[in-house]
JSON list of C-alpha atoms in Angstrom, two decimals:
[
{"chain": "A", "resi": 450, "resn": "MET", "atom": "CA", "xyz": [-0.32, 0.17, 0.05]},
{"chain": "A", "resi": 451, "resn": "ASP", "atom": "CA", "xyz": [1.57, 3.04, -1.30]},
{"chain": "A", "resi": 452, "resn": "HIS", "atom": "CA", "xyz": [1.14, 6.60, 0.14]},
{"chain": "A", "resi": 453, "resn": "GLU", "atom": "CA", "xyz": [-1.36, 8.20, -2.83]},
{"chain": "A", "resi": 454, "resn": "THR", "atom": "CA", "xyz": [-3.64, 4.88, -1.82]},
{"chain": "A", "resi": 455, "resn": "LEU", "atom": "CA", "xyz": [-3.95, 5.69, 1.90]},
{"chain": "A", "resi": 456, "resn": "VAL", "atom": "CA", "xyz": [-4.62, 9.20, 1.06]},
{"chain": "A", "resi": 457, "resn": "ALA", "atom": "CA", "xyz": [-7.11, 8.21, -1.07]},
{"chain": "A", "resi": 458, "resn": "PHE", "atom": "CA", "xyz": [-8.74, 5.61, 1.50]},
{"chain": "A", "resi": 459, "resn": "ALA", "atom": "CA", "xyz": [-8.49, 8.13, 4.57]},
{"chain": "A", "resi": 460, "resn": "LYS", "atom": "CA", "xyz": [-10.17, 11.26, 2.48]},
{"chain": "A", "resi": 461, "resn": "SER", "atom": "CA", "xyz": [-13.37, 8.90, 1.19]},
{"chain": "A", "resi": 462, "resn": "TRP", "atom": "CA", "xyz": [-13.58, 6.78, 4.29]},
{"chain": "A", "resi": 463, "resn": "GLY", "atom": "CA", "xyz": [-12.84, 9.45, 6.61]},
{"chain": "A", "resi": 464, "resn": "LEU", "atom": "CA", "xyz": [-15.43, 11.67, 5.36]},
{"chain": "A", "resi": 465, "resn": "PHE", "atom": "CA", "xyz": [-18.03, 8.84, 5.49]},
{"chain": "A", "resi": 466, "resn": "TYR", "atom": "CA", "xyz": [-16.89, 8.31, 9.15]},
{"chain": "A", "resi": 467, "resn": "LEU", "atom": "CA", "xyz": [-17.74, 12.01, 10.06]},
{"chain": "A", "resi": 468, "resn": "ILE", "atom": "CA", "xyz": [-20.89, 12.15, 8.52]},
{"chain": "A", "resi": 469, "resn": "ILE", "atom": "CA", "xyz": [-22.06, 9.21, 10.01]},
{"chain": "A", "resi": 470, "resn": "PHE", "atom": "CA", "xyz": [-20.39, 10.35, 12.91]},
{"chain": "A", "resi": 471, "resn": "ALA", "atom": "CA", "xyz": [-22.47, 13.67, 12.66]},
{"chain": "A", "resi": 472, "resn": "VAL", "atom": "CA", "xyz": [-25.86, 11.46, 12.21]},
{"chain": "A", "resi": 473, "resn": "GLY", "atom": "CA", "xyz": [-25.55, 9.76, 15.20]},
{"chain": "A", "resi": 474, "resn": "VAL", "atom": "CA", "xyz": [-25.23, 12.66, 17.32]},
{"chain": "A", "resi": 475, "resn": "LEU", "atom": "CA", "xyz": [-28.29, 14.29, 15.99]},
{"chain": "A", "resi": 476, "resn": "VAL", "atom": "CA", "xyz": [-30.02, 11.39, 16.27]},
{"chain": "A", "resi": 477, "resn": "TYR", "atom": "CA", "xyz": [-29.13, 11.09, 20.00]},
{"chain": "A", "resi": 478, "resn": "VAL", "atom": "CA", "xyz": [-29.69, 14.45, 20.60]},
{"chain": "A", "resi": 479, "resn": "PHE", "atom": "CA", "xyz": [-33.21, 14.73, 19.03]},
{"chain": "A", "resi": 480, "resn": "TRP", "atom": "CA", "xyz": [-34.31, 11.44, 20.25]},
{"chain": "A", "resi": 481, "resn": "PRO", "atom": "CA", "xyz": [-37.83, 11.96, 22.21]},
{"chain": "A", "resi": 482, "resn": "SER", "atom": "CA", "xyz": [-36.42, 9.89, 25.66]},
{"chain": "A", "resi": 483, "resn": "ASN", "atom": "CA", "xyz": [-33.48, 11.89, 25.77]},
{"chain": "A", "resi": 484, "resn": "ARG", "atom": "CA", "xyz": [-35.43, 15.23, 26.10]},
{"chain": "A", "resi": 485, "resn": "LYS", "atom": "CA", "xyz": [-36.13, 15.35, 30.03]},
{"chain": "A", "resi": 486, "resn": "ARG", "atom": "CA", "xyz": [-32.13, 14.79, 30.49]},
{"chain": "A", "resi": 487, "resn": "PHE", "atom": "CA", "xyz": [-31.47, 17.69, 28.30]},
{"chain": "A", "resi": 488, "resn": "ASP", "atom": "CA", "xyz": [-33.88, 19.66, 29.85]},
{"chain": "A", "resi": 489, "resn": "ARG", "atom": "CA", "xyz": [-32.90, 18.76, 33.31]},
{"chain": "A", "resi": 490, "resn": "ALA", "atom": "CA", "xyz": [-29.18, 20.07, 32.32]},
{"chain": "A", "resi": 491, "resn": "LYS", "atom": "CA", "xyz": [-30.51, 23.45, 30.92]},
{"chain": "A", "resi": 492, "resn": "LYS", "atom": "CA", "xyz": [-31.65, 24.29, 33.97]},
{"chain": "A", "resi": 493, "resn": "SER", "atom": "CA", "xyz": [-29.69, 22.60, 36.53]},
{"chain": "A", "resi": 494, "resn": "ILE", "atom": "CA", "xyz": [-26.86, 25.75, 36.23]},
{"chain": "A", "resi": 495, "resn": "LEU", "atom": "CA", "xyz": [-30.28, 27.73, 37.48]},
{"chain": "A", "resi": 496, "resn": "ASP", "atom": "CA", "xyz": [-31.16, 24.91, 40.57]},
{"chain": "A", "resi": 497, "resn": "LYS", "atom": "CA", "xyz": [-27.79, 25.84, 42.81]},
{"chain": "A", "resi": 498, "resn": "ASP", "atom": "CA", "xyz": [-27.65, 28.81, 44.87]},
{"chain": "A", "resi": 499, "resn": "ASP", "atom": "CA", "xyz": [-24.13, 29.93, 43.19]},
{"chain": "A", "resi": 500, "resn": "ARG", "atom": "CA", "xyz": [-21.93, 32.85, 44.94]},
{"chain": "A", "resi": 501, "resn": "PRO", "atom": "CA", "xyz": [-18.97, 34.14, 43.85]},
{"chain": "A", "resi": 502, "resn": "GLY", "atom": "CA", "xyz": [-15.75, 32.17, 45.50]},
{"chain": "A", "resi": 503, "resn": "GLU", "atom": "CA", "xyz": [-17.32, 29.34, 46.81]}
]
């Protein structure tokens, strides 16, 4: 396997991998059962009484 073949393989399959990964992340984020988890994370910063220096 020479360098040009390896580069061509990495370019084509690397792009395919990144697209599949991005689709997987979007499916995870917009999956209906994860809504409560993300809403809780969104509001959790407001739940605690934070004061500077603590």
